Amino acid sequence: MKYLCLVYFEEPVLDAMNGPKRDALTCEALDHIDELGARNQLLAAEALQPVHTAVSVRVRNGRFSSTDGPFAETKEQLGGFVLIDAIDLNEALQIVAKNPMARFGTIEVRPIMPLERRGTSGDPLAARRQPASAARDTSPSSAADLPPGRLEARSPVTVSLC
């Protein structure tokens, strides 16, 4: 069964760590990810950029609005995720307990709920598959096509350690 493990922590706590201590934590987290990969339990894992880079989007009554930052006012912020494959919730919790970020924050473990259209014979993407010639690209072609709001380019951040 698939479980999404949402990693929450207080950014100021990690920001306050000195360089070597924070680098060691990152390396420990990467080692955990490598271990899950070696056991074929890792489906995906990513860290997120700091919360100040986030934009929350809402559409209410057909009106688009965007707000800088996360929507919820909480002490901990979503900092990353790990998608795992485990036999059951008990095994998923055992896996997550070994994640070093659990010592600094909270990891929410949620089972994945497969979504299917009726009549797709268990293939949730069957209804979306179509010849390339029939595919419709509904993505905006330029910033002018996006809903109104403050838009700005953000540079990706890459961290290399270990």
XYZ file of N, CA, C and O in Angstrom:
648
model
N 0.852 -1.170 0.000
C 0.000 0.000 0.000
C 0.897 1.233 0.000
O 1.971 1.234 0.593
N 0.444 2.288 -0.653
C 1.218 3.523 -0.736
C 0.807 4.474 0.388
O -0.378 4.599 0.703
N 1.829 5.142 0.954
C 1.605 6.128 2.014
C 2.383 7.391 1.681
O 3.560 7.325 1.326
N 1.717 8.526 1.813
C 2.377 9.815 1.664
C 2.761 10.295 3.049
O 1.913 10.372 3.941
N 4.025 10.589 3.224
C 4.546 11.049 4.511
C 4.916 12.511 4.353
O 5.884 12.851 3.660
N 4.110 13.380 4.946
C 4.313 14.823 4.848
C 5.185 15.279 6.000
O 4.841 15.075 7.160
N 6.299 15.904 5.683
C 7.296 16.292 6.682
C 7.098 17.765 7.041
O 7.281 18.649 6.206
N 6.705 18.002 8.287
C 6.494 19.361 8.793
C 7.560 19.683 9.829
O 7.927 18.833 10.636
N 8.047 20.905 9.808
C 8.987 21.357 10.827
C 8.955 22.872 10.904
O 8.400 23.532 10.031
N 9.539 23.409 11.955
C 9.640 24.851 12.124
C 10.909 25.316 11.425
O 12.017 24.981 11.848
N 10.758 26.078 10.347
C 11.922 26.543 9.604
C 12.935 27.271 10.488
O 14.141 27.048 10.344
N 12.498 28.138 11.419
C 13.487 28.834 12.246
C 14.365 27.890 13.074
O 15.526 28.195 13.322
N 13.824 26.747 13.477
C 14.610 25.789 14.250
C 15.750 25.243 13.392
O 16.898 25.172 13.827
N 15.449 24.872 12.159
C 16.493 24.365 11.269
C 17.437 25.481 10.846
O 18.651 25.260 10.735
N 16.899 26.663 10.612
C 17.747 27.797 10.224
C 18.751 28.136 11.318
O 19.847 28.621 11.033
N 18.374 27.894 12.573
C 19.247 28.223 13.700
C 20.374 27.201 13.886
O 21.337 27.478 14.610
N 20.260 26.042 13.239
C 21.322 25.033 13.364
C 22.582 25.552 12.686
O 22.514 26.158 11.607
N 23.753 25.267 13.297
C 24.991 25.672 12.648
C 25.208 24.811 11.408
O 24.596 23.753 11.241
N 26.064 25.244 10.510
C 26.284 24.575 9.227
C 26.578 23.098 9.329
O 25.895 22.286 8.695
N 27.606 22.692 10.106
C 27.924 21.260 10.172
C 26.791 20.406 10.740
O 26.542 19.305 10.271
N 26.077 20.929 11.743
C 24.977 20.161 12.338
C 23.839 19.995 11.333
O 23.270 18.916 11.195
N 23.521 21.063 10.599
C 22.454 20.991 9.597
C 22.860 20.094 8.431
O 22.065 19.307 7.930
N 24.131 20.196 8.006
C 24.618 19.331 6.925
C 24.546 17.867 7.328
O 24.180 17.012 6.527
N 24.890 17.565 8.587
C 24.831 16.188 9.081
C 23.394 15.669 9.069
O 23.139 14.510 8.709
N 22.444 16.517 9.456
C 21.034 16.134 9.436
C 20.580 15.849 8.005
O 19.901 14.856 7.744
N 20.974 16.693 7.073
C 20.609 16.488 5.668
C 21.196 15.181 5.154
O 20.504 14.401 4.487
N 22.460 14.916 5.472
C 23.093 13.666 5.031
C 22.388 12.453 5.645
O 22.184 11.443 4.969
N 21.993 12.563 6.903
C 21.273 11.474 7.566
C 19.924 11.226 6.881
O 19.515 10.076 6.667
N 19.248 12.299 6.518
C 17.966 12.170 5.821
C 18.165 11.520 4.443
O 17.382 10.653 4.037
N 19.221 11.917 3.731
C 19.500 11.316 2.428
C 19.874 9.841 2.567
O 19.495 9.023 1.721
N 20.583 9.488 3.619
C 20.902 8.080 3.871
C 19.630 7.271 4.095
O 19.506 6.140 3.617
N 18.674 7.859 4.825
C 17.394 7.178 5.059
C 16.667 6.952 3.737
O 16.126 5.864 3.481
N 16.666 7.964 2.883
C 16.028 7.845 1.567
C 16.717 6.754 0.747
O 16.057 5.936 0.101
N 18.054 6.730 0.773
C 18.798 5.699 0.040
C 18.454 4.300 0.549
O 18.314 3.359 -0.234
N 18.314 4.168 1.874
C 17.964 2.885 2.470
C 16.587 2.424 1.998
O 16.396 1.251 1.648
N 15.629 3.334 1.954
C 14.290 2.984 1.468
C 14.340 2.575 -0.002
O 13.655 1.637 -0.421
N 15.148 3.275 -0.779
C 15.309 2.933 -2.192
C 15.898 1.551 -2.379
O 15.458 0.784 -3.232
N 16.902 1.221 -1.564
C 17.544 -0.089 -1.651
C 16.573 -1.213 -1.303
O 16.706 -2.329 -1.801
N 15.576 -0.916 -0.456
C 14.571 -1.925 -0.080
C 13.327 -1.859 -0.976
O 12.314 -2.490 -0.688
N 13.387 -1.066 -2.033
C 12.265 -0.888 -2.966
C 11.005 -0.383 -2.281
O 9.898 -0.737 -2.678
N 11.158 0.420 -1.238
C 10.007 0.992 -0.556
C 9.829 2.467 -0.893
O 8.822 3.059 -0.526
N 10.780 3.055 -1.574
C 10.715 4.477 -1.917
C 10.086 4.652 -3.288
O 10.527 4.067 -4.270
N 9.031 5.458 -3.342
C 8.398 5.777 -4.615
C 8.786 7.178 -5.069
O 8.951 7.430 -6.250
N 8.942 8.103 -4.114
C 9.370 9.473 -4.420
C 9.703 10.181 -3.120
O 9.153 9.843 -2.069
N 10.584 11.154 -3.205
C 10.914 11.978 -2.040
C 11.480 13.294 -2.544
O 12.297 13.306 -3.471
N 11.041 14.382 -1.970
C 11.544 15.703 -2.340
C 11.475 16.625 -1.137
O 10.563 16.534 -0.315
N 12.438 17.513 -1.056
C 12.382 18.607 -0.089
C 11.734 19.788 -0.789
O 11.754 19.884 -2.020
N 11.161 20.667 -0.014
C 10.540 21.865 -0.575
C 11.390 23.079 -0.261
O 12.078 23.127 0.756
N 11.319 24.071 -1.130
C 12.008 25.323 -0.865
C 11.347 26.009 0.324
O 10.235 25.653 0.712
N 12.015 26.996 0.929
C 11.459 27.654 2.124
C 10.048 28.191 1.906
O 9.633 28.494 0.783
N 9.331 28.305 3.004
C 7.923 28.676 2.971
C 7.700 30.047 2.326
O 6.660 30.292 1.721
N 8.681 30.941 2.402
C 8.487 32.273 1.800
C 8.396 32.213 0.278
O 7.965 33.163 -0.358
N 8.739 31.067 -0.330
C 8.617 30.924 -1.784
C 7.245 30.418 -2.204
O 6.935 30.373 -3.391
N 6.427 30.030 -1.236
C 5.121 29.429 -1.538
C 4.091 30.471 -1.958
O 4.151 31.630 -1.551
N 3.157 30.045 -2.761
C 1.992 30.835 -3.128
C 0.780 29.927 -2.982
O 0.773 28.808 -3.486
N -0.230 30.384 -2.268
C -1.471 29.623 -2.109
C -2.510 30.166 -3.081
O -2.673 31.380 -3.207
N -3.189 29.265 -3.759
C -4.177 29.634 -4.777
C -5.552 29.180 -4.332
O -5.716 28.075 -3.819
N -6.535 30.045 -4.537
C -7.932 29.712 -4.266
C -8.783 30.207 -5.429
O -8.493 31.256 -5.998
N -9.823 29.475 -5.717
C -10.828 29.919 -6.675
C -12.165 29.780 -5.974
O -12.558 28.684 -5.577
N -12.826 30.890 -5.773
C -14.130 30.908 -5.111
C -15.100 31.686 -5.993
O -14.803 32.810 -6.405
N -16.237 31.063 -6.276
C -17.247 31.680 -7.130
C -16.643 32.162 -8.448
O -16.946 33.239 -8.929
N -15.728 31.341 -9.003
C -15.118 31.658 -10.282
C -14.027 32.709 -10.224
O -13.481 33.084 -11.249
N -13.693 33.210 -9.036
C -12.679 34.261 -8.903
C -11.380 33.670 -8.362
O -11.370 32.993 -7.344
N -10.286 33.972 -9.065
C -8.953 33.514 -8.693
C -8.324 34.478 -7.700
O -8.447 35.694 -7.845
N -7.685 33.936 -6.690
C -6.881 34.775 -5.805
C -5.638 33.998 -5.403
O -5.652 32.769 -5.340
N -4.565 34.718 -5.188
C -3.331 34.082 -4.728
C -2.781 34.889 -3.562
O -2.949 36.099 -3.483
N -2.148 34.178 -2.643
C -1.580 34.781 -1.445
C -0.167 34.255 -1.289
O 0.063 33.051 -1.432
N 0.762 35.136 -1.002
C 2.123 34.684 -0.738
C 2.139 33.834 0.520
O 1.455 34.142 1.496
N 2.914 32.783 0.486
C 3.075 31.931 1.657
C 2.040 30.835 1.714
O 1.152 30.742 0.876
N 2.168 29.998 2.747
C 1.199 28.918 2.912
C -0.135 29.480 3.385
O -0.194 30.562 3.961
N -1.204 28.747 3.131
C -2.535 29.223 3.512
C -2.746 29.163 5.016
O -3.268 30.074 5.617
N -2.322 28.065 5.629
C -2.571 27.880 7.057
C -1.556 28.648 7.895
O -0.385 28.712 7.560
N -2.022 29.231 8.966
C -1.144 29.895 9.926
C -0.779 28.862 10.982
O -1.549 28.584 11.881
N 0.381 28.270 10.842
C 0.818 27.251 11.778
C 2.260 27.508 12.172
O 2.984 28.232 11.495
N 2.656 26.878 13.255
C 4.036 26.999 13.711
C 4.960 26.176 12.813
O 6.064 26.585 12.502
N 4.500 24.992 12.411
C 5.284 24.130 11.539
C 4.808 24.291 10.099
O 3.625 24.522 9.852
N 5.743 24.179 9.171
C 5.417 24.283 7.760
C 5.781 22.990 7.052
O 6.663 22.253 7.485
N 5.102 22.737 5.950
C 5.410 21.579 5.128
C 6.770 21.810 4.490
O 6.986 22.799 3.802
N 7.701 20.897 4.741
C 9.054 21.062 4.234
C 9.454 20.031 3.201
O 10.468 20.173 2.536
N 8.655 18.993 3.047
C 8.974 17.966 2.072
C 8.027 16.799 2.199
O 7.095 16.819 3.002
N 8.265 15.781 1.377
C 7.416 14.600 1.432
C 8.222 13.377 1.035
O 9.247 13.473 0.371
N 7.732 12.241 1.478
C 8.272 10.948 1.077
C 7.066 10.077 0.741
O 6.139 9.962 1.535
N 7.069 9.505 -0.435
C 6.014 8.579 -0.852
C 6.604 7.185 -0.764
O 7.610 6.887 -1.420
N 6.003 6.349 0.085
C 6.567 5.020 0.337
C 5.562 3.931 0.001
O 4.365 4.182 -0.116
N 6.077 2.721 -0.119
C 5.262 1.533 -0.306
C 5.500 0.649 0.916
O 6.639 0.269 1.194
N 4.460 0.383 1.674
C 4.571 -0.422 2.889
C 3.442 -1.445 2.904
O 2.404 -1.260 2.274
N 3.656 -2.502 3.646
C 2.655 -3.570 3.727
C 1.369 -3.051 4.366
O 0.275 -3.348 3.915
N 1.520 -2.253 5.431
C 0.359 -1.728 6.145
C 0.787 -0.467 6.909
O 1.950 -0.054 6.844
N -0.145 0.120 7.633
C 0.144 1.342 8.378
C 1.228 1.113 9.425
O 2.091 1.972 9.631
N 1.219 -0.034 10.071
C 2.232 -0.327 11.077
C 3.637 -0.258 10.480
O 4.541 0.361 11.047
N 3.829 -0.868 9.316
C 5.148 -0.814 8.678
C 5.478 0.617 8.247
O 6.618 1.068 8.387
N 4.491 1.347 7.740
C 4.718 2.741 7.339
C 5.185 3.566 8.538
O 6.115 4.377 8.426
N 4.576 3.355 9.693
C 4.967 4.106 10.896
C 6.373 3.726 11.339
O 7.140 4.589 11.798
N 6.732 2.456 11.200
C 8.090 2.038 11.537
C 9.113 2.696 10.617
O 10.183 3.118 11.053
N 8.776 2.812 9.349
C 9.665 3.465 8.382
C 9.836 4.939 8.744
O 10.943 5.464 8.799
N 8.724 5.601 9.009
C 8.752 7.032 9.296
C 9.477 7.331 10.604
O 10.153 8.354 10.726
N 9.391 6.443 11.568
C 10.076 6.658 12.846
C 11.586 6.743 12.668
O 12.273 7.340 13.494
N 12.111 6.192 11.579
C 13.548 6.234 11.313
C 13.962 7.490 10.551
O 15.145 7.733 10.357
N 13.003 8.274 10.100
C 13.313 9.510 9.382
C 13.853 10.533 10.387
O 13.171 10.867 11.356
N 15.055 11.052 10.190
C 15.631 11.978 11.163
C 14.818 13.254 11.350
O 14.888 13.879 12.409
N 14.018 13.638 10.383
C 13.214 14.857 10.525
C 12.121 14.696 11.576
O 11.594 15.677 12.076
N 11.789 13.452 11.931
C 10.783 13.224 12.970
C 11.273 13.739 14.321
O 10.465 14.040 15.205
N 12.586 13.869 14.482
C 13.140 14.397 15.743
C 12.976 15.911 15.847
O 13.085 16.465 16.929
N 12.731 16.593 14.734
C 12.659 18.055 14.724
C 11.280 18.585 14.379
O 11.037 19.782 14.468
N 10.404 17.733 13.949
C 9.083 18.192 13.547
C 8.074 17.072 13.630
O 8.155 16.207 14.502
N 7.147 17.069 12.706
C 6.062 16.095 12.672
C 5.999 15.511 11.272
O 6.134 16.238 10.292
N 5.771 14.215 11.192
C 5.573 13.589 9.891
C 4.178 12.985 9.884
O 3.863 12.089 10.660
N 3.347 13.528 9.030
C 1.973 13.031 8.877
C 1.990 11.898 7.869
O 2.504 12.053 6.765
N 1.438 10.751 8.245
C 1.408 9.574 7.385
C -0.033 9.346 6.947
O -0.919 9.172 7.780
N -0.241 9.373 5.628
C -1.601 9.192 5.111
C -1.608 8.178 3.982
O -0.808 8.273 3.053
N -2.533 7.212 4.049
C -2.641 6.251 2.955
C -3.130 6.952 1.686
O -3.946 7.877 1.744
N -2.600 6.497 0.573
C -3.029 7.023 -0.724
C -4.387 6.418 -1.061
O -4.618 5.222 -0.860
N -5.281 7.244 -1.553
C -6.600 6.779 -1.967
C -6.637 6.788 -3.496
O -6.646 7.857 -4.115
N -6.598 5.618 -4.108
C -6.632 5.575 -5.573
C -7.932 6.173 -6.105
O -8.997 5.934 -5.540
N -7.809 6.938 -7.154
C -8.978 7.523 -7.813
C -9.165 6.842 -9.157
O -8.216 6.671 -9.913
N -10.382 6.442 -9.441
C -10.686 5.785 -10.708
C -11.975 6.339 -11.269
O -12.883 6.697 -10.529
N -12.027 6.390 -12.569
C -13.289 6.691 -13.246
C -14.018 5.369 -13.439
O -13.405 4.339 -13.647
N -15.317 5.403 -13.395
C -16.084 4.176 -13.607
C -15.801 3.650 -15.007
O -15.725 4.402 -15.964
N -15.633 2.343 -15.082
C -15.432 1.709 -16.384
C -14.014 1.774 -16.911
O -13.797 1.559 -18.087
N -13.032 2.062 -16.062
C -11.655 2.132 -16.553
C -10.875 0.870 -16.241
O -9.667 0.838 -16.385
N -11.539 -0.179 -15.792
C -10.900 -1.474 -15.524
C -9.711 -1.351 -14.583
O -8.678 -1.960 -14.803
N -9.841 -0.526 -13.570
C -8.780 -0.412 -12.587
C -7.613 0.456 -13.015
O -6.645 0.576 -12.297
N -7.658 1.024 -14.203
C -6.567 1.892 -14.674
C -7.008 3.341 -14.501
O -7.789 3.859 -15.286
N -6.518 4.020 -13.435
C -7.002 5.368 -13.157
C -6.637 6.384 -14.229
O -7.265 7.422 -14.325
N -5.668 6.094 -15.080
C -5.273 7.045 -16.116
C -5.872 6.725 -17.481
O -5.680 7.471 -18.423
N -6.606 5.636 -17.581
C -7.129 5.214 -18.877
C -7.975 6.299 -19.531
O -7.882 6.521 -20.737
N -8.792 6.971 -18.761
C -9.671 7.991 -19.322
C -8.887 9.198 -19.832
O -9.365 9.928 -20.687
N -7.673 9.385 -19.329
C -6.870 10.531 -19.752
C -5.968 10.217 -20.932
O -5.460 11.112 -21.582
N -5.749 8.922 -21.181
C -4.857 8.551 -22.271
C -5.588 8.735 -23.594
O -6.690 8.271 -23.791
N -4.921 9.419 -24.496
C -5.486 9.627 -25.818
C -4.336 9.875 -26.785
O -3.247 10.204 -26.356
N -4.567 9.727 -28.077
C -3.489 9.987 -29.032
C -2.991 11.420 -28.883
O -3.760 12.333 -28.559
N -1.712 11.625 -29.130
C -1.114 12.959 -28.988
C -1.836 13.986 -29.853
O -1.996 15.141 -29.464
N -2.326 13.579 -31.024
C -3.014 14.512 -31.906
C -4.329 14.993 -31.305
O -4.809 16.075 -31.635
N -4.911 14.202 -30.414
C -6.191 14.586 -29.819
C -6.014 15.320 -28.496
O -6.976 15.837 -27.941
N -4.804 15.357 -27.996
C -4.560 15.998 -26.692
C -4.745 17.507 -26.802
O -4.378 18.119 -27.795
N -5.353 18.077 -25.782
C -5.554 19.525 -25.711
C -4.639 20.077 -24.643
O -4.689 19.652 -23.509
N -3.823 21.048 -24.976
C -2.967 21.701 -23.998
C -3.740 22.874 -23.425
O -4.039 23.830 -24.128
N -4.095 22.765 -22.138
C -4.855 23.837 -21.501
C -3.969 24.708 -20.618
O -4.468 25.572 -19.915
N -2.649 24.483 -20.670
C -1.769 25.301 -19.842
C -1.617 26.688 -20.443
O -1.698 26.864 -21.654
N -1.406 27.692 -19.616
C -1.236 29.052 -20.134
C 0.007 29.121 -21.009
O 1.026 28.516 -20.709
N -0.081 29.864 -22.127
C 1.071 29.986 -23.011
C 1.972 31.137 -22.605
O 3.104 31.227 -23.039
N 1.474 32.038 -21.800
C 2.312 33.135 -21.314
C 1.743 33.640 -19.999
O 0.641 33.280 -19.605
N 2.510 34.493 -19.332
C 2.043 35.059 -18.065
C 0.748 35.836 -18.251
O -0.077 35.914 -17.345
N 0.530 36.393 -19.441
C -0.691 37.155 -19.695
C -1.923 36.260 -19.658
O -3.028 36.730 -19.409
N -1.734 34.947 -19.912
C -2.853 34.008 -19.904
C -3.198 33.509 -18.509
O -4.204 32.844 -18.318
N -2.349 33.800 -17.535
C -2.596 33.346 -16.174
C -3.644 34.221 -15.507
O -3.849 35.373 -15.901
N -4.296 33.702 -14.477
C -5.249 34.519 -13.746
C -4.546 35.732 -13.138
O -3.342 35.718 -12.919
N -5.310 36.820 -12.888
C -4.680 38.010 -12.327
C -4.101 37.729 -10.955
O -4.586 36.890 -10.217
N -3.069 38.427 -10.623
C -2.382 38.244 -9.343
C -0.923 38.589 -9.519
O -0.449 38.816 -10.625
N -0.206 38.634 -8.430
C 1.207 38.976 -8.494
C 1.985 37.747 -8.937
O 1.981 36.725 -8.274
N 2.636 37.840 -10.094
C 3.419 36.743 -10.624
C 4.875 37.168 -10.703
O 5.178 38.283 -11.096
N 5.750 36.299 -10.312
C 7.171 36.604 -10.435
C 7.925 35.309 -10.650
O 7.509 34.244 -10.203
N 9.030 35.410 -11.345
C 9.871 34.243 -11.560
C 10.647 33.958 -10.279
O 11.102 34.862 -9.608
N 10.771 32.708 -9.961
C 11.538 32.302 -8.794
C 12.606 31.325 -9.233
O 12.319 30.367 -9.965
N 13.817 31.554 -8.819
C 14.926 30.690 -9.193
C 14.904 29.426 -8.339
O 14.704 29.498 -7.139
N 15.132 28.275 -8.976
C 15.207 27.045 -8.178
C 16.470 27.075 -7.324
O 17.469 27.653 -7.675
N 16.387 26.425 -6.183
C 17.517 26.317 -5.271
C 17.939 24.855 -5.235
O 17.104 23.976 -5.073
N 19.214 24.612 -5.409
C 19.744 23.266 -5.326
C 20.790 23.220 -4.225
O 21.624 24.095 -4.138
N 20.712 22.217 -3.398
C 21.654 22.050 -2.295
C 22.397 20.742 -2.523
O 21.778 19.703 -2.706
N 23.703 20.794 -2.520
C 24.521 19.595 -2.669
C 25.373 19.426 -1.419
O 26.124 20.319 -1.051
N 25.239 18.293 -0.785
C 26.008 17.960 0.417
C 26.431 16.510 0.337
O 26.132 15.819 -0.619
N 27.035 16.017 1.392
C 27.389 14.600 1.565
C 28.350 14.113 0.494
O 28.032 13.756 -0.562
